[in-house]
Amino acid sequence: MAAVQDGPMELDTEKETKPEILSDGTSKLSGNAASGTLSSSPLTAGGAPKQEDQQTLIAVLQFLRRNKLSESVEILRREAGLEDQEDSQTLDGSGGGKGDRDGGEANSLLSRVSITSAAAPQSTLTPITVKRANEQLDVSVVLSAYSQQGDPSLYQVYYSGLKNFIESVLDCHRAELSQLFYPLFVHMYLELVYNNHENEAKAFFEKFGGDQECYYQDDLRVLCGLTKKEHLKGNEVLLDFRTSRFVLRISRDSYQLLKRHLQERHNNQIWNIIQEHLYIDIFDGMPRSKSQIDSMSGSFAGEARREVNKVKVFHGLLKEPEIEVPLDDEEDEAENEEGKPKKKKTKKDSMGSKSKKQDPNAPQQNRIPLPELKDSDKLDKIMYMKESTKRIRLGPENLPSICFYSFLNAYQGLTAVDFTDDSSLLAGGFADSTVRIWSVTPKKLRKVKSAGELNLIDKESDDVLERIMDEKTASESKILCGHSGPVYSVSFSPDRNYLLSSSEDGTVRLWSLQTFTCLVGYKGHNYPVWDTHFSPFGYYFVSGGHDRVARLWATDHYQPLRIFAGHLADVTCTRFHPNSNYVATGSTDRTIRLWDVLNGNCVRIFTGHKGPVHSLAFSPNGKFLASGSTDGRVLLWDIGHGLMIGELKGHTDTIYALKFSRDGEILASGSMDNTVRLWDSTKAFDDVETDDFTAATGHIHLPDNSQELLLGTYHSKSTPVTHLHFTRRNLLLAAGGYSSQ
Amino acid sequence: MAEERRQKLCSVILPTESMKAMAESVGVGSLQEDSCLALSEEVSYRIKEIAQDALKFMHHGKRRKLTTGDIDHALKLKNVEPLYGFQSQEFIPFRFASGGGRELHFYEEKEVDLSDIINTPLPRVPLDVSLKVPKEQQKTDSTEPLKAVKPGQEEEGSIQTKGQGASSAEVKGKEKMRMKPRSTHELSVEQQLYYKEITEACVGSCEAKRAVCVCNKCYLFLFQVRVNVVQNNLALLIYLMRMVKALMDNPTLYLEKYLHELIPAVVTCIVSKQLCLRPDVDNHWALRDFAARLMAQSCKTFSTTTNNIQSRITKTFTKALLDDKTQWTTRYGCIAGLAELGHDVIKTLIIPRLSVEGARIKAVMDGPVVSNIDKIGADHVQSLLLKHCASVVAKTRPLPDMVDQYKVDYGYLGTMLCSHVVKARAQAAFQAQTVNRTTLTITQPRPTLSVSQSGLSTSSGSRAPSIIKVPSSLTLMSTRPGTPTQPSPPATKYIVMATSAGAASTQQVITLSSSQSGSPVTSTVPSTPTSLQPLVKLESGNTGAVSGSRPLQKYIVVSLPSSSSSLENKSSSVLPSSTSPISMESAVKLERSESPAANTQSH
């Protein structure tokens, strides 16, 4: 999975950037290749068990000889030689008699070797097995084939043995060791399936499936339907699960305890799985509590490794470009609103000084080449600054007003909404493949005149920009047709000239809001594109879809500039960091990843969600990230430290919309449960920032203060909240399709 | 439980019979049992897989219901040709059939005659997607306080297409027309027919029919109120209330049986949040008052120990009143409803709430940002409270009426209540003893006199018993110069005009002096600094004699502060501190110099 993103990629200039990765299915190919190599060994193992056993016996012999364990070699050879003789006799008789332990001495020996006598070591073989247990670590590499070949009927014994052990250990270790249950369960089940022990697999699942944590339900549902090896082949998600290592974080004490137990009991089957498929991140210090573990677990592939989140992230904001605000204009306004001019001035000053001071956490201004500001952009910036001086300061005592835009008669299904930054336009994506744009100000939407008519216009005139518009086309809404499947997301460019839409048909389309036509169809994702988002500076955009990768594009390139691969399941939502240097993606594998746009590396992995992540929002200062998922919880993350810093419980359904207020004081969340909730984000961030210890160890201890942080819940009658947007003056706009059921 | 379910999930596979049936349907005649089994397992797994993928599409489509479209898309993901055109009118489109020892579920595909389709009239074109922002939300500016959108609110109100007051008028109108049916609660056809029948019968000539109908009317009545409340038709509501009144006044009708229909309707008219389209202009308060009186009347007439109407109604009102979130209109209705129930109710339920309500009113009145409607509401509640409470307080509260004490007891409303109480007492007194009025006026000032002119009071000691009676208004003036300077008209004959705070004391002295009998006059005159005299102009004149024998003198006193330059004596240092006894004395003297005759006359 890392192969795709490894190549050093430099964005030299905008013009020279070339798409590094040409093939659209690269990640898929690599995934398949990986699974192919992996599956080859069990294939042969399963196909000719006898052959395989002999080969491994020889391998063991060689290993023992190399280590000068002549005694063991002799014994083993004697046994093996005996076996060899008998083998020829019994071979035809016992084709698949692996589990048949009474079938003959040879077979029993074989099986014991293969299981490494974990269950019932017989007296004659004790010396060998004990020794082997000691060397288990090294030999495990050679014996990897065995891991798929244990006695299927004994899997339950192993698992329940471990379960009994974990349930009997001290409380402080139990919570940590309980993390082992789920990955072991899945791997053992998959192994059984892999080796065609269908009935054993079913029995195993039925016996232990119910013990698993409730948040793995969805995976278990997938798992339970899967009973054949062929099924496994087609299921990329589970193949990824096998190839990637499930990450656990366990304290040293607990780990030692586990290790000792497994060695004492010679429970090599489990030990092998732990060695092969799990990555145990051992830390020194106190074992974590159940609640601490629960808050971080839930992801498809375990927790994030600690070192993954140690990379420095430049989460500061870029320096605002200096724009001279025409002074006379300002003064005019000051006169208009007498009584407030002083206030304004001071605010203005503070803003100016802020932009001059370089944030130590900010990336270099030219770390990512950004488009030059056009005159119109500067004008817009000025407008923005003017508006922001009139902004209402929000807080727990001063909550924003909420204005709800309901889409009526949206029988075809409203799937996505976006507002422009200045709240003048609204775009809706629909399941009938159309995109509609509304003007929410009195200004109507007009097309640019056709080329022939444009020729007639006097290009020198002052109001040329006004003249190029075709008055006849003025209307309040426009329909954009072009997609051939439901539109799953829409995103306006910051300059309001373009609109992006992504669809089930696998394309991302760029629409012009001057001509209301499609300009480009970006083809790359072969599968539905779930989300797309414009960079805050325009030009770049990111998309993510069912093919489990997120792609970075530039509007003038028809192929992606970067492919962010690493998620184990669909990328459901994508967001640009306010400084445009990073991209956050949320996925069905219940993780959130932060990617560096510069080199395509994954710099943060956030785990803790218990359901697919469906919404993301960066705080305006770039320090924090909020994410919402189908489980109805909002999680808050500190990007700099790579930590979870808050959990907001309250929603009862999927959270599809998250937005910070313009100053970051309020977090608004909108959900399928027809509510908008407001949260005190300042308090949530402050409560945690004081704690240094958590930053050092990475062990968070979340206060359960959702109720204190919840500032308000606002119900709509029957309108799920699809999108939230704060105007520049901090009025909250919400949008959703009215559902009559 | 969960475990069981999952096990089930795990083991659920399609029956092999279905495989056979399906195989037959595609022309494969004989299928081995083994292959059926293998097939069913495989098919079950694939179906589950597709269902799981389809769920993804449902989630991203932001729906709660899985559609056939989702399954189409999931199939497309697997490179399987979707089942185009699979849709059904029913929830479960499958039919069951059995025969030949087999049971089958199948999808019925009817053959449709093409000409039928061609000949059927085109269905109505579905409405286009439109945007809507509720009116009240639209008005919200970021400066206004947050309004919680309650369930249902979103759909009521008129409909508009654009946000932030920006829409063009014709679009608004169109939308309104389109959406109106959705937002109102219409009567069903049966109810409408019934309504028509009843109305005809009532208006008609058949007497027997009418008698029956009048009773039925009550039932209908509830509907009408409900409809009209929703439509905010104030005029009709007033008519309906009048009709109730007429019904109740009719001694030949037995309304007891229909109280359960009547009372909710009346109560609705009392406490409904909104009764008219423009709550800031229309006088729905009168309707509330009227309905409240009706309610009180029906309580009196119909309340028995078994139905407990009064206590139930009281409870309802009190509950709404105690709720912080109650709107002003409802609050007004509750108070009106309670107040009409009698003095005891006011005493026990409203008066203890005065301070709380006062604070609430104050918050609205003095609060910085307030919608006009709230302000009007608060204003009405305030006057209502004062109106009803004053009479009760006047009856129950012992004298004296001290403003400070009122403030302590009743909070914000205390001051106003006090003056109302004084008025009420005076009125009561006026009605009760017109003959004594003169003595009252004379005796009133006496305690104040003792304050300002401590040395002089000895002479008036003999009159003490009569004096004690109504001193409150005067105390009020002496302690608080800023309070309304006019004593309640019937009680005193002096109209005093003050232009400055300090003047209040002056004027007070005048009352004093007038009432004071001539005895101290001589003693005070010499002490007066002459410089003060111009300050106070005293006009004395004869009012119409209330008690014929002794004409009272009416003094109009205009006192001017030192700052106003109209008077020659600006330099006087005493004036700014006119509250001091000196100035008062001066004023007293001043008066006395002119009014000895009056004084002597009155005694």
Coordinates of C-alpha atoms in Angstrom, one line a residue, chain A residues 200-560:
Chain A
E200 CA -15.3 -25.4 11.8
A201 CA -15.2 -21.7 10.7
K202 CA -19.0 -21.5 11.2
A203 CA -18.8 -23.2 14.5
F204 CA -16.0 -20.9 15.6
F205 CA -17.9 -17.9 14.6
E206 CA -21.0 -18.9 16.3
K207 CA -19.2 -19.6 19.5
F208 CA -17.2 -16.5 19.8
G209 CA -18.7 -14.0 17.4
G210 CA -21.0 -12.7 20.1
D211 CA -18.1 -11.9 22.5
Q212 CA -16.7 -9.2 20.3
E213 CA -17.1 -5.5 21.0
C214 CA -20.3 -4.0 19.7
Y215 CA -18.6 -1.6 17.4
Y216 CA -17.2 -4.4 15.3
Q217 CA -20.7 -5.5 14.5
D218 CA -20.5 -4.3 10.9
D219 CA -17.4 -6.2 10.2
L220 CA -18.7 -9.3 11.8
R221 CA -21.7 -9.1 9.6
V222 CA -19.5 -9.0 6.6
L223 CA -17.4 -11.8 8.0
C224 CA -20.2 -14.1 8.8
G225 CA -21.4 -14.2 5.3
L226 CA -18.0 -15.2 4.2
T227 CA -17.5 -18.9 4.4
K228 CA -15.6 -19.9 1.4
K229 CA -12.1 -19.3 0.2
E230 CA -13.4 -18.0 -3.1
H231 CA -15.4 -15.4 -1.3
L232 CA -12.3 -14.2 0.4
K233 CA -10.5 -13.8 -2.9
G234 CA -13.0 -11.3 -4.2
N235 CA -13.2 -9.3 -1.0
E236 CA -10.5 -6.7 -1.1
V237 CA -11.4 -5.3 2.3
L238 CA -10.7 -8.5 4.1
L239 CA -7.6 -9.2 2.0
D240 CA -6.3 -5.9 3.2
F241 CA -7.1 -6.9 6.7
R242 CA -5.0 -9.9 6.3
T243 CA -2.1 -8.2 4.6
S244 CA -2.0 -5.2 6.9
R245 CA -1.1 -5.7 10.5
F246 CA -3.7 -4.9 13.1
V247 CA -2.1 -2.5 15.5
L248 CA -2.5 -2.8 19.2
R249 CA -1.1 -0.7 21.9
I250 CA -0.2 -2.7 25.1
S251 CA 1.8 -1.8 28.1
R252 CA 5.0 -3.8 28.6
D253 CA 3.7 -5.5 31.7
S254 CA 0.6 -6.8 30.0
Y255 CA 2.6 -7.9 27.1
Q256 CA 5.0 -9.9 29.2
L257 CA 2.1 -11.5 30.9
L258 CA 0.7 -12.6 27.6
K259 CA 4.0 -13.8 26.3
R260 CA 4.7 -15.9 29.4
H261 CA 1.3 -17.4 29.2
L262 CA 1.5 -18.4 25.6
Q263 CA 4.9 -19.8 26.0
E264 CA 4.0 -21.8 29.1
R265 CA 1.0 -23.2 27.3
H266 CA 2.9 -23.6 24.1
N267 CA 0.0 -21.9 22.4
N268 CA 1.9 -21.4 19.2
Q269 CA -1.1 -21.1 17.0
I270 CA -2.1 -17.9 18.6
W271 CA 1.5 -16.8 19.0
N272 CA 2.0 -17.2 15.3
I273 CA -1.0 -15.0 14.5
I274 CA 0.3 -12.4 16.9
Q275 CA 3.7 -12.5 15.3
E276 CA 2.4 -12.4 11.8
H277 CA -0.7 -10.4 11.7
L278 CA -0.6 -8.1 14.7
Y279 CA 1.6 -5.3 15.4
I280 CA 1.9 -4.8 19.1
D281 CA 3.1 -1.4 20.1
I282 CA 4.6 -1.8 23.5
F283 CA 4.9 1.1 25.8
D284 CA 6.3 1.5 29.3
G285 CA 4.1 2.7 32.0
M286 CA 0.7 2.1 33.4
P287 CA -1.6 -0.1 31.5
R288 CA -4.5 1.9 30.0
S289 CA -8.0 1.7 31.3
K290 CA -10.9 0.3 29.5
S291 CA -12.3 3.7 28.6
Q292 CA -9.0 4.9 27.3
I293 CA -8.8 1.9 25.1
D294 CA -12.3 2.1 23.9
S295 CA -12.0 5.7 22.9
M296 CA -9.2 4.9 20.6
S297 CA -10.2 1.5 19.2
G298 CA -12.9 0.7 16.7
S299 CA -11.0 1.2 13.5
F300 CA -10.8 -1.5 11.0
A301 CA -7.1 -2.1 11.4
G302 CA -6.6 -1.3 15.0
E303 CA -5.1 1.9 16.5
A304 CA -2.6 4.0 14.7
R305 CA 1.0 3.3 15.4
R306 CA 2.5 5.9 17.6
E307 CA 5.4 6.8 15.3
V308 CA 3.0 7.4 12.5
N309 CA 1.6 10.5 14.2
K310 CA 5.0 11.9 15.2
V311 CA 5.8 13.6 11.9
K312 CA 5.6 17.3 12.2
V313 CA 2.6 18.9 10.6
F314 CA 2.6 22.5 9.7
H315 CA -0.8 23.2 10.8
G316 CA -0.5 27.0 11.0
L317 CA -2.1 29.3 8.6
L318 CA -0.4 30.9 5.7
K319 CA 0.3 34.6 5.8
E320 CA -2.5 36.6 4.4
P321 CA -1.4 38.6 1.4
E322 CA -1.1 42.2 2.0
I323 CA -4.0 44.0 0.4
E324 CA -4.4 47.7 0.7
V325 CA -7.9 48.4 1.6
P326 CA -9.0 51.7 0.0
L327 CA -9.1 54.0 2.9
D328 CA -11.8 56.4 1.7
D329 CA -14.1 53.5 1.4
E330 CA -13.5 52.5 5.0
E331 CA -14.1 56.0 6.2
D332 CA -17.3 56.2 4.3
E333 CA -18.5 53.2 6.1
A334 CA -17.3 54.5 9.4
E335 CA -19.4 57.6 8.9
N336 CA -22.4 55.7 7.9
E337 CA -22.4 53.8 11.1
E338 CA -21.5 56.3 13.7
G339 CA -20.9 55.0 17.1
K340 CA -18.9 52.1 16.0
P341 CA -15.9 53.6 14.1
K342 CA -13.5 53.1 16.9
K343 CA -14.2 49.5 17.4
K344 CA -13.7 48.9 13.8
K345 CA -10.4 50.5 13.7
T346 CA -9.0 48.5 16.5
K347 CA -10.3 45.3 15.0
K348 CA -8.7 46.2 11.7
D349 CA -5.4 46.8 13.4
S350 CA -5.5 43.6 15.2
M351 CA -6.2 41.7 12.0
G352 CA -3.3 43.5 10.3
S353 CA -0.9 42.6 13.0
K354 CA -1.9 39.1 13.0
S355 CA -1.3 38.6 9.4
K356 CA 2.1 40.2 9.7
K357 CA 3.3 37.8 12.4
Q358 CA 4.5 34.5 11.0
D359 CA 3.0 31.5 12.7
P360 CA 5.8 29.2 13.9
N361 CA 3.7 26.2 12.9
A362 CA 2.9 27.6 9.5
P363 CA 4.4 26.0 6.4
Q364 CA 6.6 27.9 4.1
Q365 CA 4.6 30.3 1.9
N366 CA 5.7 28.5 -1.2
R367 CA 5.7 25.0 0.1
I368 CA 2.9 24.2 -2.2
P369 CA 2.7 26.4 -5.3
L370 CA -0.4 28.4 -5.0
P371 CA -2.2 30.4 -7.7
E372 CA -1.5 34.1 -7.9
L373 CA -4.2 36.4 -6.6
K374 CA -6.2 37.9 -9.3
D375 CA -7.8 41.4 -9.1
S376 CA -11.1 39.9 -8.5
D377 CA -9.7 37.8 -5.7
K378 CA -8.3 40.8 -4.0
L379 CA -11.6 42.5 -4.3
D380 CA -13.2 39.6 -2.7
K381 CA -10.7 39.6 0.1
I382 CA -11.5 43.2 0.8
M383 CA -15.1 42.3 0.9
Y384 CA -14.3 39.5 3.3
M385 CA -12.4 41.8 5.6
K386 CA -15.2 44.3 5.6
E387 CA -17.7 41.6 6.4
S388 CA -15.6 40.1 9.1
T389 CA -15.5 43.4 11.0
K390 CA -19.3 43.1 11.2
R391 CA -19.0 39.6 12.4
I392 CA -20.9 38.6 15.5
R393 CA -18.7 37.2 18.2
L394 CA -20.2 33.9 19.1
G395 CA -19.9 32.1 22.4
P396 CA -22.0 30.1 24.8
E397 CA -24.0 33.2 25.7
N398 CA -24.3 34.4 22.1
L399 CA -25.4 31.6 19.9
P400 CA -25.8 32.1 16.2
S401 CA -29.1 32.3 14.5
I402 CA -29.8 29.4 12.2
C403 CA -31.5 29.8 8.9
F404 CA -32.7 26.5 7.4
Y405 CA -33.0 26.1 3.7
S406 CA -35.4 23.2 3.0
F407 CA -35.4 21.6 -0.4
L408 CA -39.0 20.9 -1.2
N409 CA -40.2 18.4 -3.7
A410 CA -36.8 16.8 -4.0
Y411 CA -38.3 13.5 -4.8
Q412 CA -35.2 12.5 -6.7
G413 CA -33.2 12.8 -3.5
L414 CA -30.9 15.5 -2.4
T415 CA -27.5 14.1 -1.8
A416 CA -25.2 17.1 -1.5
V417 CA -25.3 20.8 -0.8
D418 CA -22.6 23.5 -0.8
F419 CA -22.7 27.2 -0.2
T420 CA -20.2 29.7 -1.6
D421 CA -18.0 31.3 1.0
D422 CA -19.8 34.6 0.7
S423 CA -23.2 32.7 0.9
S424 CA -24.5 34.1 -2.3
L425 CA -24.9 30.8 -4.2
L426 CA -26.2 27.5 -3.2
A427 CA -25.6 24.3 -5.1
G428 CA -27.4 21.0 -4.7
G429 CA -26.5 17.6 -6.0
F430 CA -29.3 15.2 -6.7
A431 CA -29.6 11.5 -7.1
D432 CA -31.1 12.0 -10.6
S433 CA -27.6 13.1 -11.7
T434 CA -28.4 16.7 -11.9
V435 CA -26.7 19.6 -10.1
R436 CA -28.8 22.7 -9.5
I437 CA -27.5 26.1 -8.5
W438 CA -29.6 28.7 -6.8
S439 CA -28.8 32.3 -6.2
V440 CA -29.8 33.1 -2.6
T441 CA -29.4 36.9 -3.1
P442 CA -31.6 39.1 -5.4
K443 CA -28.8 38.9 -7.9
K444 CA -29.9 36.5 -10.6
L445 CA -27.8 33.9 -12.3
R446 CA -26.8 35.0 -15.8
K447 CA -24.9 33.3 -18.5
V448 CA -22.1 34.9 -20.6
K449 CA -23.2 35.8 -24.1
S450 CA -22.3 33.5 -26.9
A451 CA -19.1 34.1 -28.8
G452 CA -20.8 35.8 -31.7
E453 CA -22.6 38.3 -29.5
L454 CA -19.4 38.8 -27.5
N455 CA -17.7 40.0 -30.6
L456 CA -20.1 42.9 -30.9
I457 CA -19.3 44.3 -27.4
D458 CA -17.2 47.3 -27.1
K459 CA -14.3 45.9 -25.1
E460 CA -13.1 49.3 -24.0
S461 CA -16.2 50.3 -22.1
D462 CA -16.1 50.4 -18.4
D463 CA -18.9 48.1 -17.8
V464 CA -17.7 45.5 -20.1
L465 CA -18.1 42.9 -17.4
E466 CA -21.7 43.8 -17.1
R467 CA -22.2 43.8 -20.9
I468 CA -20.9 40.3 -21.5
M469 CA -23.8 38.9 -19.4
D470 CA -26.8 37.8 -21.2
E471 CA -29.8 39.3 -19.5
K472 CA -32.2 37.0 -21.2
T473 CA -30.8 34.1 -19.3
A474 CA -31.3 35.6 -15.9
S475 CA -33.0 33.2 -13.6
E476 CA -32.8 32.2 -10.0
S477 CA -31.6 28.7 -10.5
K478 CA -29.8 26.7 -13.2
I479 CA -29.6 23.1 -13.8
L480 CA -26.3 21.4 -14.8
C481 CA -26.7 18.1 -16.5
G482 CA -23.9 15.8 -17.4
H483 CA -23.4 13.1 -14.8
S484 CA -24.8 9.7 -15.4
G485 CA -25.3 8.7 -11.8
P486 CA -26.2 10.2 -8.5
V487 CA -24.2 13.3 -7.6
Y488 CA -22.6 12.7 -4.2
S489 CA -20.8 15.9 -3.5
V490 CA -20.6 19.5 -4.9
S491 CA -18.0 22.1 -4.0
F492 CA -17.7 25.7 -5.1
S493 CA -14.3 27.2 -6.0
P494 CA -13.4 30.0 -3.7
D495 CA -13.6 32.6 -6.5
R496 CA -17.2 31.4 -7.3
N497 CA -16.3 30.8 -11.0
Y498 CA -16.3 27.0 -10.8
L499 CA -18.2 24.2 -9.3
L500 CA -17.0 20.6 -8.8
S501 CA -19.3 17.7 -8.6
S502 CA -18.5 14.1 -8.1
S503 CA -20.8 11.2 -8.9
E504 CA -21.5 7.6 -8.9
D505 CA -20.4 7.4 -12.5
G506 CA -16.8 7.7 -11.4
T507 CA -16.1 11.1 -12.7
V508 CA -15.5 14.5 -11.1
R509 CA -16.8 17.3 -13.2
L510 CA -15.8 20.9 -13.3
W511 CA -18.5 23.3 -14.2
S512 CA -18.2 27.0 -15.2
L513 CA -20.5 29.3 -13.3
Q514 CA -20.1 31.9 -16.1
T515 CA -21.5 29.8 -18.9
F516 CA -23.1 27.1 -16.8
T517 CA -21.6 24.3 -18.8
C518 CA -19.3 21.5 -18.0
L519 CA -15.6 22.2 -18.6
V520 CA -13.8 19.1 -17.7
G521 CA -14.7 15.6 -16.6
Y522 CA -11.9 14.2 -14.5
K523 CA -11.8 10.4 -15.0
G524 CA -9.6 8.5 -12.7
H525 CA -11.7 6.8 -10.0
N526 CA -13.2 3.8 -11.7
Y527 CA -15.8 3.6 -9.0
P528 CA -18.2 6.0 -7.4
V529 CA -16.6 9.2 -6.2
W530 CA -18.0 9.9 -2.7
D531 CA -16.6 13.3 -2.1
T532 CA -14.7 16.1 -3.6
H533 CA -13.5 19.4 -2.2
F534 CA -11.8 22.5 -3.6
S535 CA -8.7 23.8 -2.0
P536 CA -9.2 27.1 0.0
F537 CA -7.0 28.8 -2.5
G538 CA -8.6 27.3 -5.6
Y539 CA -6.8 25.5 -8.4
Y540 CA -6.3 22.2 -6.5
F541 CA -9.0 19.8 -5.4
V542 CA -9.2 16.5 -3.8
S543 CA -11.5 13.6 -4.4
G544 CA -12.1 10.3 -2.8
G545 CA -14.2 7.3 -3.6
H546 CA -15.0 3.7 -3.5
D547 CA -11.6 2.7 -4.9
R548 CA -10.1 3.4 -1.5
V549 CA -7.8 6.2 -2.6
A550 CA -8.0 9.9 -2.5
R551 CA -6.6 11.8 -5.4
L552 CA -5.3 15.3 -5.6
W553 CA -6.0 17.2 -8.8
A554 CA -5.3 20.5 -10.3
T555 CA -8.0 22.0 -12.4
D556 CA -5.8 22.3 -15.5
H557 CA -4.6 18.7 -15.4
Y558 CA -6.8 15.8 -16.5
Q559 CA -4.9 13.4 -14.4
P560 CA -4.3 13.4 -10.7

